[in-house]
Coordinates of C-alpha atoms in Angstrom, one line a residue:
M59 CA 11.1 -16.4 -7.7
K60 CA 10.7 -13.1 -5.8
N61 CA 11.6 -11.1 -8.8
S62 CA 8.9 -12.7 -11.0
L63 CA 6.2 -11.9 -8.4
F64 CA 7.3 -8.3 -7.6
H65 CA 8.8 -5.1 -9.0
V66 CA 11.7 -4.2 -6.6
S67 CA 12.8 -0.7 -5.7
S68 CA 16.2 0.6 -4.9
V69 CA 17.2 0.8 -1.2
Y70 CA 15.7 3.6 0.8
S71 CA 16.5 4.0 4.5
G72 CA 17.6 0.4 4.8
H73 CA 14.6 -1.1 3.0
R74 CA 13.5 -2.2 -0.4
Y75 CA 9.9 -2.0 -1.5
F76 CA 8.3 -4.8 -3.4
L77 CA 5.2 -4.0 -5.6
S78 CA 3.2 -7.1 -6.3
S79 CA 2.4 -8.2 -9.8
K80 CA -0.9 -6.7 -11.1
L81 CA -4.0 -8.3 -9.6
N82 CA -7.8 -8.2 -10.1
T83 CA -8.6 -9.2 -6.6
I84 CA -6.8 -8.2 -3.4
E85 CA -7.3 -9.4 0.1
V86 CA -5.3 -7.8 3.0
K87 CA -4.6 -11.0 4.9
F88 CA -3.2 -12.7 1.8
A89 CA -1.1 -9.7 1.0
A90 CA 0.3 -9.4 4.5
S91 CA 1.1 -13.1 4.6
T92 CA 2.9 -12.9 1.3
C93 CA 5.0 -9.9 2.5
A94 CA 5.8 -11.9 5.7
L95 CA 6.9 -14.9 3.7
Y96 CA 9.6 -12.7 2.2
G97 CA 10.7 -11.3 5.5
G98 CA 8.7 -8.0 5.3
Y99 CA 5.3 -6.5 5.9
L100 CA 2.7 -4.3 4.1
V101 CA 4.4 -0.9 3.8
E102 CA 4.1 1.5 6.7
I103 CA 4.7 5.0 5.4
N104 CA 6.3 7.1 8.1
S105 CA 7.3 10.4 6.5
Y106 CA 6.9 12.8 3.6
N107 CA 10.3 11.7 2.3
E108 CA 9.4 8.1 2.3
M109 CA 6.1 8.9 0.5
K110 CA 8.1 10.9 -2.1
F111 CA 10.4 7.9 -2.7
L112 CA 7.4 5.6 -3.1
K113 CA 5.6 7.9 -5.5
N114 CA 8.8 8.0 -7.6
F115 CA 9.1 4.2 -7.5
L116 CA 5.4 3.7 -8.4
S117 CA 5.6 6.2 -11.3
A118 CA 7.5 3.5 -13.2
Y119 CA 4.4 1.3 -13.1
P120 CA 1.4 3.3 -14.4
D121 CA -0.9 0.4 -14.9
Y122 CA -1.8 0.2 -11.2
T123 CA -4.9 2.1 -10.1
L124 CA -4.9 1.2 -6.3
V125 CA -1.9 -0.1 -4.3
L126 CA -2.7 -1.6 -0.8
T127 CA -0.5 -0.4 2.1
G128 CA -0.4 -1.5 5.8
G129 CA -2.6 1.3 7.0
N130 CA -6.0 0.5 8.5
D131 CA -8.8 1.7 10.8
E132 CA -10.3 -1.8 11.5
G133 CA -10.0 -1.4 15.3
I134 CA -11.3 2.2 15.7
E135 CA -13.2 3.8 12.9
G136 CA -11.3 6.9 11.7
H137 CA -8.1 6.2 13.7
W138 CA -5.5 4.9 11.3
F139 CA -3.0 2.4 12.5
N140 CA -0.1 0.5 10.9
R141 CA -1.1 -3.2 10.6
Y142 CA 2.4 -4.6 11.3
S143 CA 3.7 -2.4 14.1
G144 CA 0.3 -1.6 15.6
T145 CA 1.3 2.0 15.9
S146 CA -0.7 5.1 15.0
M147 CA 0.1 6.3 11.5
A148 CA 2.7 9.1 11.8
Y149 CA 2.2 10.3 8.2
L150 CA -1.1 10.6 6.3
N151 CA -1.5 12.2 2.8
W152 CA -5.2 11.9 2.0
A153 CA -6.5 12.6 -1.5
G154 CA -9.2 15.3 -1.5
G155 CA -12.5 14.0 0.1
E156 CA -10.8 11.1 1.7
P157 CA -11.2 9.0 3.8
N158 CA -14.9 8.7 2.7
E159 CA -16.0 5.1 2.7
G160 CA -16.8 4.7 6.4
R161 CA -17.1 1.3 8.2
G162 CA -16.9 -0.7 4.9
A163 CA -13.6 0.6 3.9
N164 CA -10.9 -0.1 6.5
C165 CA -7.8 -0.4 4.4
L166 CA -5.5 2.3 3.1
Y167 CA -4.5 2.4 -0.6
L168 CA -2.4 4.7 -2.8
W169 CA -4.6 6.0 -5.6
R170 CA -3.1 6.6 -9.1
E171 CA -5.9 9.0 -10.2
R172 CA -5.0 11.3 -7.3
S173 CA -1.2 11.3 -7.7
M174 CA -0.8 8.3 -5.4
Q175 CA -2.3 10.1 -2.5
M176 CA -4.1 8.0 0.1
C177 CA -7.7 6.7 0.0
D178 CA -9.7 4.2 2.0
N179 CA -11.4 1.2 0.5
A180 CA -12.4 -2.3 1.3
C181 CA -9.8 -4.8 2.6
Y182 CA -11.1 -7.3 0.1
L183 CA -11.5 -5.7 -3.3
T184 CA -12.2 -7.1 -6.8
S185 CA -12.1 -5.2 -10.1
T186 CA -12.3 -6.2 -13.7
S187 CA -11.8 -2.7 -14.9
F188 CA -8.5 -1.7 -13.2
N189 CA -5.4 -3.2 -11.7
L190 CA -4.7 -3.6 -8.0
G191 CA -1.5 -4.3 -6.2
Y192 CA 0.1 -4.3 -2.8
L193 CA 3.4 -2.9 -1.5
C194 CA 5.7 -4.8 0.9
K195 CA 8.5 -3.2 2.9
I196 CA 11.5 -5.6 3.3
P197 CA 14.8 -4.9 5.1
A198 CA 17.6 -4.6 2.5

């Protein structure tokens, strides 16, 4: 069943990455719970090399506009944390002009239009004009 709900990456540093099927609505708690159901968590991007691997993986799925990660600034505006581990984000690769949405945009996404660089947006997001997804990180 997992393979019908996700696109699965090769192994990188002891993990596989699971990209959800395309969605029109995304909600961070649902996404995090789904990742946990499969033994993982919303991706925490820890390095340039991991980001490079993810960009390569996501390049095979060009229909996604925004992909939700585990980064958030829900606790302290402007201080980005990893949702699962609770640690400060060690690696940030913001698109130009980002983050820019302020208090209403507390979740971190990878944005196709900006070469999958990071942007902030709402943790509950609906769109009829583009596809959304979320990315789980699961031990291999």
